[in-house]
Amino acid sequence: MSARNILVINCGSSSIKFALVNEAQETFILSGLAERLGSPEAVLHWRLGEHKDSLALPGADHRQALSHLLPIVQQAAAGALHGIGHRVVHGGEHFSGASRLDASSLHSIRQIAPLAPLHNPANLQGIEAAMKLFPDLVQVAVFDTAFHQTLPEHAFRYAVPQALYAEHGVRRYGFHGTSHRYVSQKAAQMSGLAVEASSWLVAHLGNGSSTCAVENGLSRDTSMGLTPLEGLVMGTRSGDVDPNLHSHLARTLGWSLEQIDAMLNHDSGLLGLSGLSNDMRTLELAREQGHPGATLAIEVFCYRLAKSLAAMSCALQRLDGVVFTGGIGENSALIRRKTLDHLGLLGLKLDEQANARCIRGIAGAIHAPDHPRVLVVPTNEERQIALDTLALLD
Ligand code: ADP
């Protein structure tokens, strides 16, 4: 049988990211983004091999954008498309792995929507449009939360009245599961270890960031919780704050829930601390020029990340290595160094030259000889979603 092609789709409220993945190739045949959907500026951008192109689609919605994408995909796949994998943010407790999309799984995804009111309805829009356009193709949902369904109860429960869990699903779910799973498997391969007998601390650091303890191929704890706001300092998200901050701001400043939500999700994190940017590249440059806000944002980011990794180590019996991934984890030698500087008690030590070399997609070991492993492993969520889709085709 020749190698199969899977289209991977990730729908946001006004965007669709897509990639055409061939099971035998690490690089994508086709990839791109439709953005500003629903507005006069809606546009489709794609890259096919070395060729880049775009198409203005004024007023297009998800379905119209996908129907314009269809011939481009057919051409790129030379008519051989075998399935579609959809990224879905929240699978609640219902989904502990990928699921074929049919009436019953769609019903469950709809029921989980209150847990992810911004994300799941957008994911569903894409799924429904794709199912209408490609009625004969197998379509699969791959959930950000599913990998973390193996957390033990002592790691996923909040210390709040149990009825909130039993009746309303208030618990820690975790996100970025597709990435944590992909890079922990790669880390085991790179180290000559079986994933079922290996133990990792993973830091996925992008615009959203989270840590994860992975033991024997299973997630045992992770820093995000009921929502992707818990845990680390992120681009514009605060991560952990005192839960009483909400009532404090409401009482003292008269802020509404919407204002507090917007502040914690959109005005905080690296952006809030620095007063400058949510983008780590901008902050690193500004820090070099002595910008105090950028300097502080980087210090807080790294300290809080190190603290989270140390906390995650409680979930492991032993440590085979620490893994950095995501745009920041894969590219920033500075962030990796400053984070590990706080983790001397775990015995971690960098090889500075190796650390400087692992940027722009270069994977590798960056620890000093005779010290615990530290690896840079570029993530590839699209490929993992395609592999999960293929597994359900077989
Ligand atoms: P998303 O979570 O949206 O997928 P990415 O994983 O692409 O995000 O990560 C985006 C982050 O990676 C941004 O903060 C960006 O500044 C950072 N980043 C990308 N390249 C570099 C670099 N060379 N040095 C430092 N940070 C970088």
GROMACS .gro file of C-alpha atoms and ligand atoms in nm:
model
  421
    1MET     CA    1   0.000   0.000   0.000
    2SER     CA    2   0.136   0.346  -0.082
    3ALA     CA    3   0.178   0.601   0.197
    4ARG     CA    4  -0.152   0.766   0.292
    5ASN     CA    5  -0.245   1.136   0.316
    6ILE     CA    6  -0.441   1.291   0.601
    7LEU     CA    7  -0.573   1.646   0.612
    8VAL     CA    8  -0.538   1.795   0.960
    9ILE     CA    9  -0.771   2.080   1.052
   10ASN     CA   10  -0.761   2.311   1.354
   11CYS     CA   11  -1.055   2.555   1.362
   12GLY     CA   12  -1.065   2.865   1.577
   13SER     CA   13  -1.357   3.108   1.600
   14SER     CA   14  -1.237   3.303   1.295
   15SER     CA   15  -0.955   3.090   1.156
   16ILE     CA   16  -0.870   2.747   1.015
   17LYS     CA   17  -0.514   2.612   1.032
   18PHE     CA   18  -0.454   2.312   0.810
   19ALA     CA   19  -0.182   2.073   0.702
   20LEU     CA   20  -0.174   1.786   0.457
   21VAL     CA   21   0.036   1.514   0.616
   22ASN     CA   22   0.178   1.211   0.437
   23GLU     CA   23   0.246   0.923   0.673
   24ALA     CA   24   0.590   0.861   0.522
   25GLN     CA   25   0.715   1.224   0.536
   26GLU     CA   26   0.810   1.449   0.828
   27THR     CA   27   0.745   1.769   0.630
   28PHE     CA   28   0.395   1.868   0.522
   29ILE     CA   29   0.290   1.846   0.157
   30LEU     CA   30   0.064   2.148   0.204
   31SER     CA   31   0.001   2.379   0.497
   32GLY     CA   32  -0.171   2.708   0.559
   33LEU     CA   33  -0.419   2.926   0.733
   34ALA     CA   34  -0.757   3.081   0.657
   35GLU     CA   35  -0.804   3.383   0.882
   36ARG     CA   36  -1.042   3.668   0.964
   37LEU     CA   37  -1.328   3.443   0.857
   38GLY     CA   38  -1.669   3.608   0.869
   39SER     CA   39  -1.518   3.951   0.791
   40PRO     CA   40  -1.458   4.142   0.466
   41GLU     CA   41  -1.085   4.074   0.511
   42ALA     CA   42  -1.118   3.694   0.515
   43VAL     CA   43  -0.819   3.538   0.339
   44LEU     CA   44  -0.670   3.195   0.269
   45HIS     CA   45  -0.289   3.154   0.274
   46TRP     CA   46  -0.115   2.830   0.181
   47ARG     CA   47   0.222   2.682   0.108
   48LEU     CA   48   0.260   2.394  -0.135
   49GLY     CA   49   0.620   2.272  -0.138
   50GLU     CA   50   0.824   2.589  -0.195
   51HIS     CA   51   0.530   2.774  -0.350
   52LYS     CA   52   0.334   3.026  -0.139
   53ASP     CA   53  -0.001   3.172  -0.240
   54SER     CA   54  -0.309   3.347  -0.102
   55LEU     CA   55  -0.667   3.409  -0.202
   56ALA     CA   56  -0.896   3.685  -0.073
   57LEU     CA   57  -1.234   3.541   0.035
   58PRO     CA   58  -1.435   3.848   0.147
   59GLY     CA   59  -1.710   3.747   0.391
   60ALA     CA   60  -1.629   3.375   0.374
   61ASP     CA   61  -1.729   3.154   0.667
   62HIS     CA   62  -1.565   2.823   0.770
   63ARG     CA   63  -1.755   2.620   0.513
   64GLN     CA   64  -1.678   2.855   0.225
   65ALA     CA   65  -1.311   2.866   0.319
   66LEU     CA   66  -1.296   2.485   0.331
   67SER     CA   67  -1.468   2.457  -0.005
   68HIS     CA   68  -1.200   2.684  -0.156
   69LEU     CA   69  -0.937   2.474   0.011
   70LEU     CA   70  -1.079   2.150  -0.129
   71PRO     CA   71  -0.936   2.173  -0.484
   72ILE     CA   72  -0.597   2.283  -0.348
   73VAL     CA   73  -0.591   1.978  -0.120
   74GLN     CA   74  -0.705   1.746  -0.399
   75GLN     CA   75  -0.428   1.876  -0.623
   76ALA     CA   76  -0.163   1.847  -0.352
   77ALA     CA   77  -0.275   1.496  -0.258
   78ALA     CA   78  -0.298   1.397  -0.625
   79GLY     CA   79  -0.654   1.283  -0.558
   80ALA     CA   80  -0.551   1.050  -0.275
   81LEU     CA   81  -0.691   1.181   0.053
   82HIS     CA   82  -0.756   0.909   0.309
   83GLY     CA   83  -0.906   1.089   0.607
   84ILE     CA   84  -0.938   1.411   0.804
   85GLY     CA   85  -0.812   1.466   1.159
   86HIS     CA   86  -0.966   1.749   1.359
   87ARG     CA   87  -0.806   1.907   1.662
   88VAL     CA   88  -1.066   1.946   1.936
   89VAL     CA   89  -0.967   2.131   2.252
   90HIS     CA   90  -1.185   1.968   2.517
   91GLY     CA   91  -1.283   1.603   2.541
   92GLY     CA   92  -1.391   1.619   2.906
   93GLU     CA   93  -1.388   1.281   3.084
   94HIS     CA   94  -1.564   1.123   2.788
   95PHE     CA   95  -1.265   1.098   2.553
   96SER     CA   96  -0.938   0.938   2.663
   97GLY     CA   97  -0.819   0.898   2.304
   98ALA     CA   98  -0.900   0.995   1.947
   99SER     CA   99  -1.251   0.919   1.827
  100ARG     CA  100  -1.413   0.863   1.488
  101LEU     CA  101  -1.665   1.137   1.420
  102ASP     CA  102  -2.024   1.021   1.395
  103ALA     CA  103  -2.357   1.133   1.539
  104SER     CA  104  -2.276   0.994   1.884
  105SER     CA  105  -1.926   1.145   1.919
  106LEU     CA  106  -2.052   1.480   1.783
  107HIS     CA  107  -2.328   1.476   2.047
  108SER     CA  108  -2.066   1.419   2.320
  109ILE     CA  109  -1.844   1.702   2.193
  110ARG     CA  110  -2.146   1.933   2.198
  111GLN     CA  111  -2.227   1.830   2.555
  112ILE     CA  112  -1.871   1.910   2.667
  113ALA     CA  113  -1.885   2.260   2.509
  114PRO     CA  114  -1.970   2.440   2.840
  115LEU     CA  115  -1.622   2.336   2.964
  116ALA     CA  116  -1.459   2.512   2.665
  117PRO     CA  117  -1.712   2.774   2.555
  118LEU     CA  118  -1.466   2.957   2.328
  119HIS     CA  119  -1.297   2.657   2.167
  120ASN     CA  120  -1.526   2.356   2.124
  121PRO     CA  121  -1.802   2.544   1.934
  122ALA     CA  122  -1.538   2.677   1.691
  123ASN     CA  123  -1.391   2.326   1.650
  124LEU     CA  124  -1.745   2.195   1.586
  125GLN     CA  125  -1.805   2.453   1.313
  126GLY     CA  126  -1.505   2.317   1.124
  127ILE     CA  127  -1.605   1.955   1.180
  128GLU     CA  128  -1.960   2.012   1.059
  129ALA     CA  129  -1.842   2.200   0.748
  130ALA     CA  130  -1.582   1.932   0.667
  131MET     CA  131  -1.834   1.650   0.715
  132LYS     CA  132  -2.072   1.816   0.468
  133LEU     CA  133  -1.794   1.877   0.214
  134PHE     CA  134  -1.625   1.536   0.250
  135PRO     CA  135  -1.914   1.303   0.339
  136ASP     CA  136  -1.731   0.989   0.226
  137LEU     CA  137  -1.407   1.042   0.418
  138VAL     CA  138  -1.335   0.905   0.764
  139GLN     CA  139  -1.306   1.199   1.004
  140VAL     CA  140  -1.149   1.178   1.347
  141ALA     CA  141  -1.139   1.409   1.649
  142VAL     CA  142  -0.814   1.432   1.846
  143PHE     CA  143  -0.849   1.603   2.184
  144ASP     CA  144  -0.600   1.827   2.367
  145THR     CA  145  -0.723   1.687   2.698
  146ALA     CA  146  -0.730   1.313   2.615
  147PHE     CA  147  -0.366   1.232   2.702
  148HIS     CA  148  -0.420   1.365   3.055
  149GLN     CA  149  -0.710   1.131   3.133
  150THR     CA  150  -0.451   0.905   3.301
  151LEU     CA  151  -0.384   1.160   3.579
  152PRO     CA  152  -0.444   0.996   3.916
  153GLU     CA  153  -0.734   1.143   4.114
  154HIS     CA  154  -0.502   1.307   4.367
  155ALA     CA  155  -0.354   1.508   4.076
  156PHE     CA  156  -0.678   1.602   3.900
  157ARG     CA  157  -0.905   1.697   4.191
  158TYR     CA  158  -0.932   2.051   4.330
  159ALA     CA  159  -0.982   2.088   4.705
  160VAL     CA  160  -1.335   2.226   4.665
  161PRO     CA  161  -1.667   2.063   4.767
  162GLN     CA  162  -1.694   1.727   4.591
  163ALA     CA  163  -2.038   1.803   4.445
  164LEU     CA  164  -1.870   2.053   4.213
  165TYR     CA  165  -1.673   1.765   4.063
  166ALA     CA  166  -1.949   1.504   4.071
  167GLU     CA  167  -2.225   1.727   3.935
  168HIS     CA  168  -2.043   1.992   3.733
  169GLY     CA  169  -1.716   1.834   3.618
  170VAL     CA  170  -1.500   2.084   3.808
  171ARG     CA  171  -1.157   1.916   3.801
  172ARG     CA  172  -0.820   1.956   3.635
  173TYR     CA  173  -0.822   1.834   3.270
  174GLY     CA  174  -0.494   1.967   3.126
  175PHE     CA  175  -0.429   2.066   2.762
  176HIS     CA  176  -0.149   2.043   2.499
  177GLY     CA  177  -0.182   1.664   2.538
  178THR     CA  178  -0.106   1.596   2.171
  179SER     CA  179   0.224   1.783   2.198
  180HIS     CA  180   0.327   1.634   2.534
  181ARG     CA  181   0.260   1.286   2.397
  182TYR     CA  182   0.443   1.345   2.068
  183VAL     CA  183   0.760   1.491   2.221
  184SER     CA  184   0.782   1.240   2.506
  185GLN     CA  185   0.772   0.958   2.249
  186LYS     CA  186   1.038   1.131   2.039
  187ALA     CA  187   1.252   1.191   2.349
  188ALA     CA  188   1.243   0.819   2.427
  189GLN     CA  189   1.340   0.735   2.066
  190MET     CA  190   1.625   0.988   2.071
  191SER     CA  191   1.755   0.832   2.393
  192GLY     CA  192   1.727   0.468   2.290
  193LEU     CA  193   1.461   0.404   2.556
  194ALA     CA  194   1.122   0.234   2.522
  195VAL     CA  195   0.852   0.495   2.580
  196GLU     CA  196   0.669   0.242   2.805
  197ALA     CA  197   0.974   0.239   3.034
  198SER     CA  198   1.077   0.605   3.039
  199SER     CA  199   1.006   0.907   3.252
  200TRP     CA  200   1.003   1.274   3.143
  201LEU     CA  201   0.934   1.627   3.252
  202VAL     CA  202   0.807   1.819   2.948
  203ALA     CA  203   0.784   2.197   2.906
  204HIS     CA  204   0.568   2.301   2.608
  205LEU     CA  205   0.635   2.674   2.574
  206GLY     CA  206   0.443   2.863   2.305
  207ASN     CA  207   0.186   3.140   2.329
  208GLY     CA  208   0.016   2.900   2.567
  209SER     CA  209   0.253   2.704   2.790
  210SER     CA  210   0.228   2.400   3.013
  211THR     CA  211   0.442   2.139   3.186
  212CYS     CA  212   0.370   1.768   3.207
  213ALA     CA  213   0.507   1.466   3.395
  214VAL     CA  214   0.504   1.164   3.161
  215GLU     CA  215   0.579   0.821   3.307
  216ASN     CA  216   0.588   0.505   3.094
  217GLY     CA  217   0.405   0.687   2.815
  218LEU     CA  218   0.123   0.815   3.040
  219SER     CA  219   0.053   1.166   3.163
  220ARG     CA  220   0.072   1.168   3.544
  221ASP     CA  221   0.034   1.541   3.609
  222THR     CA  222   0.020   1.866   3.415
  223SER     CA  223   0.012   2.235   3.495
  224MET     CA  224  -0.307   2.344   3.314
  225GLY     CA  225  -0.636   2.272   3.487
  226LEU     CA  226  -1.009   2.314   3.432
  227THR     CA  227  -0.912   2.572   3.169
  228PRO     CA  228  -0.585   2.661   2.993
  229LEU     CA  229  -0.537   2.957   3.230
  230GLU     CA  230  -0.390   2.759   3.520
  231GLY     CA  231  -0.019   2.713   3.569
  232LEU     CA  232   0.268   2.888   3.393
  233VAL     CA  233   0.312   3.250   3.285
  234MET     CA  234   0.207   3.260   2.916
  235GLY     CA  235   0.202   3.516   2.632
  236THR     CA  236  -0.105   3.702   2.755
  237ARG     CA  237  -0.237   3.465   3.026
  238SER     CA  238  -0.151   3.512   3.390
  239GLY     CA  239  -0.117   3.146   3.488
  240ASP     CA  240  -0.166   3.087   3.862
  241VAL     CA  241  -0.286   3.377   4.074
  242ASP     CA  242  -0.443   3.381   4.417
  243PRO     CA  243  -0.802   3.260   4.355
  244ASN     CA  244  -0.919   3.548   4.576
  245LEU     CA  245  -0.791   3.797   4.318
  246HIS     CA  246  -1.135   3.780   4.153
  247SER     CA  247  -1.329   3.885   4.461
  248HIS     CA  248  -1.059   4.136   4.556
  249LEU     CA  249  -1.087   4.315   4.219
  250ALA     CA  250  -1.465   4.299   4.222
  251ARG     CA  251  -1.481   4.444   4.574
  252THR     CA  252  -1.210   4.706   4.555
  253LEU     CA  253  -1.237   4.819   4.189
  254GLY     CA  254  -1.592   4.713   4.104
  255TRP     CA  255  -1.468   4.500   3.812
  256SER     CA  256  -1.714   4.267   3.640
  257LEU     CA  257  -1.644   3.897   3.575
  258GLU     CA  258  -1.597   3.978   3.206
  259GLN     CA  259  -1.335   4.243   3.285
  260ILE     CA  260  -1.147   4.009   3.518
  261ASP     CA  261  -1.161   3.725   3.262
  262ALA     CA  262  -1.032   3.951   2.985
  263MET     CA  263  -0.753   4.089   3.205
  264LEU     CA  264  -0.631   3.741   3.313
  265ASN     CA  265  -0.654   3.589   2.963
  266HIS     CA  266  -0.559   3.874   2.730
  267ASP     CA  267  -0.372   4.149   2.920
  268SER     CA  268  -0.153   3.945   3.157
  269GLY     CA  269   0.140   3.704   3.126
  270LEU     CA  270   0.451   3.827   2.945
  271LEU     CA  271   0.251   4.117   2.798
  272GLY     CA  272   0.117   4.233   3.135
  273LEU     CA  273   0.448   4.198   3.318
  274SER     CA  274   0.660   4.365   3.049
  275GLY     CA  275   0.411   4.631   2.943
  276LEU     CA  276   0.566   4.573   2.601
  277SER     CA  277   0.483   4.247   2.419
  278ASN     CA  278   0.359   3.890   2.449
  279ASP     CA  279   0.627   3.776   2.204
  280MET     CA  280   0.940   3.624   2.354
  281ARG     CA  281   1.161   3.734   2.062
  282THR     CA  282   1.065   4.098   2.118
  283LEU     CA  283   1.124   4.060   2.492
  284GLU     CA  284   1.468   3.904   2.449
  285LEU     CA  285   1.577   4.191   2.223
  286ALA     CA  286   1.434   4.452   2.461
  287ARG     CA  287   1.608   4.283   2.757
  288GLU     CA  288   1.943   4.310   2.577
  289GLN     CA  289   1.878   4.684   2.550
  290GLY     CA  290   1.804   4.708   2.922
  291HIS     CA  291   1.422   4.729   2.915
  292PRO     CA  292   1.321   4.670   3.281
  293GLY     CA  293   0.973   4.530   3.203
  294ALA     CA  294   1.109   4.278   2.952
  295THR     CA  295   1.384   4.177   3.196
  296LEU     CA  296   1.132   4.120   3.475
  297ALA     CA  297   0.888   3.929   3.250
  298ILE     CA  298   1.166   3.687   3.150
  299GLU     CA  299   1.278   3.640   3.512
  300VAL     CA  300   0.923   3.563   3.630
  301PHE     CA  301   0.857   3.334   3.331
  302CYS     CA  302   1.167   3.123   3.398
  303TYR     CA  303   1.130   3.110   3.777
  304ARG     CA  304   0.766   3.003   3.756
  305LEU     CA  305   0.849   2.745   3.487
  306ALA     CA  306   1.128   2.597   3.700
  307LYS     CA  307   0.896   2.588   4.001
  308SER     CA  308   0.635   2.402   3.796
  309LEU     CA  309   0.889   2.146   3.668
  310ALA     CA  310   1.010   2.084   4.023
  311ALA     CA  311   0.648   2.036   4.134
  312MET     CA  312   0.583   1.794   3.844
  313SER     CA  313   0.880   1.582   3.955
  314CYS     CA  314   0.661   1.468   4.250
  315ALA     CA  315   0.462   1.262   3.998
  316LEU     CA  316   0.765   1.058   3.881
  317GLN     CA  317   0.955   0.766   4.036
  318ARG     CA  318   1.271   0.858   3.844
  319LEU     CA  319   1.378   1.106   3.578
  320ASP     CA  320   1.510   1.013   3.233
  321GLY     CA  321   1.516   1.373   3.119
  322VAL     CA  322   1.365   1.717   3.076
  323VAL     CA  323   1.222   1.807   2.734
  324PHE     CA  324   1.178   2.160   2.593
  325THR     CA  325   0.936   2.218   2.304
  326GLY     CA  326   0.703   2.482   2.152
  327GLY     CA  327   0.816   2.806   1.983
  328ILE     CA  328   1.001   2.928   2.296
  329GLY     CA  329   1.125   2.586   2.411
  330GLU     CA  330   1.262   2.503   2.065
  331ASN     CA  331   1.427   2.838   2.001
  332SER     CA  332   1.527   3.020   2.314
  333ALA     CA  333   1.864   2.917   2.455
  334LEU     CA  334   1.825   3.201   2.708
  335ILE     CA  335   1.496   3.073   2.853
  336ARG     CA  336   1.629   2.716   2.876
  337ARG     CA  337   1.944   2.832   3.054
  338LYS     CA  338   1.769   3.065   3.298
  339THR     CA  339   1.510   2.798   3.381
  340LEU     CA  340   1.766   2.526   3.447
  341ASP     CA  341   1.968   2.769   3.663
  342HIS     CA  342   1.683   2.740   3.916
  343LEU     CA  343   1.683   2.358   3.908
  344GLY     CA  344   2.027   2.278   4.048
  345LEU     CA  345   1.865   2.060   4.318
  346LEU     CA  346   1.746   1.822   4.043
  347GLY     CA  347   2.112   1.792   3.935
  348LEU     CA  348   2.048   1.950   3.593
  349LYS     CA  349   2.334   2.119   3.409
  350LEU     CA  350   2.355   2.258   3.055
  351ASP     CA  351   2.621   2.225   2.789
  352GLU     CA  352   2.620   2.590   2.675
  353GLN     CA  353   2.739   2.517   2.321
  354ALA     CA  354   2.484   2.243   2.262
  355ASN     CA  355   2.216   2.472   2.406
  356ALA     CA  356   2.309   2.749   2.161
  357ARG     CA  357   2.299   2.503   1.866
  358CYS     CA  358   1.945   2.371   1.926
  359ILE     CA  359   1.730   2.638   1.758
  360ARG     CA  360   1.502   2.658   1.452
  361GLY     CA  361   1.388   2.300   1.451
  362ILE     CA  362   1.719   2.136   1.545
  363ALA     CA  363   1.659   1.860   1.799
  364GLY     CA  364   1.927   1.747   2.037
  365ALA     CA  365   2.069   1.685   2.381
  366ILE     CA  366   2.182   2.002   2.560
  367HIS     CA  367   2.296   1.868   2.901
  368ALA     CA  368   2.651   1.857   3.030
  369PRO     CA  369   2.815   1.511   3.033
  370ASP     CA  370   2.731   1.299   3.341
  371HIS     CA  371   2.423   1.504   3.422
  372PRO     CA  372   2.054   1.421   3.373
  373ARG     CA  373   1.935   1.445   3.016
  374VAL     CA  374   1.792   1.772   2.884
  375LEU     CA  375   1.653   1.754   2.530
  376VAL     CA  376   1.516   2.000   2.276
  377VAL     CA  377   1.246   1.822   2.073
  378PRO     CA  378   1.049   2.015   1.809
  379THR     CA  379   0.680   1.937   1.846
  380ASN     CA  380   0.458   1.835   1.556
  381GLU     CA  381   0.096   1.829   1.669
  382GLU     CA  382  -0.032   1.800   1.311
  383ARG     CA  383   0.170   1.486   1.253
  384GLN     CA  384   0.049   1.332   1.579
  385ILE     CA  385  -0.313   1.412   1.485
  386ALA     CA  386  -0.255   1.250   1.144
  387LEU     CA  387  -0.103   0.940   1.306
  388ASP     CA  388  -0.398   0.913   1.546
  389THR     CA  389  -0.637   0.946   1.251
  390LEU     CA  390  -0.450   0.675   1.060
  391ALA     CA  391  -0.463   0.446   1.363
  392LEU     CA  392  -0.843   0.466   1.355
  393LEU     CA  393  -0.850   0.397   0.979
  394ASP     CA  394  -0.668   0.068   1.024
  395ADP     P1  395   0.152   2.880   1.956
  395ADP     O1  396   0.129   2.844   2.100
  395ADP     O2  397   0.067   2.993   1.909
  395ADP     O3  398   0.159   2.761   1.862
  395ADP     P2  399   0.441   2.889   1.917
  395ADP     O4  400   0.465   2.751   1.969
  395ADP     O5  401   0.464   2.917   1.774
  395ADP     O6  402   0.298   2.943   1.958
  395ADP     O7  403   0.534   2.987   2.005
  395ADP     C1  404   0.530   3.124   1.991
  395ADP     C2  405   0.634   3.184   2.084
  395ADP     O8  406   0.764   3.134   2.046
  395ADP     C3  407   0.640   3.336   2.077
  395ADP     O9  408   0.652   3.389   2.208
  395ADP     C4  409   0.769   3.358   2.001
  395ADP    O10  410   0.831   3.481   2.034
  395ADP     C5  411   0.854   3.243   2.050
  395ADP     N1  412   0.971   3.224   1.964
  395ADP     C6  413   0.976   3.188   1.835
  395ADP     N2  414   1.103   3.194   1.788
  395ADP     C7  415   1.180   3.239   1.892
  395ADP     C8  416   1.319   3.267   1.909
  395ADP     N3  417   1.406   3.251   1.809
  395ADP     N4  418   1.361   3.307   2.030
  395ADP     C9  419   1.274   3.323   2.132
  395ADP     N5  420   1.143   3.299   2.123
  395ADP    C10  421   1.096   3.257   2.005
   0.00000   0.00000   0.00000
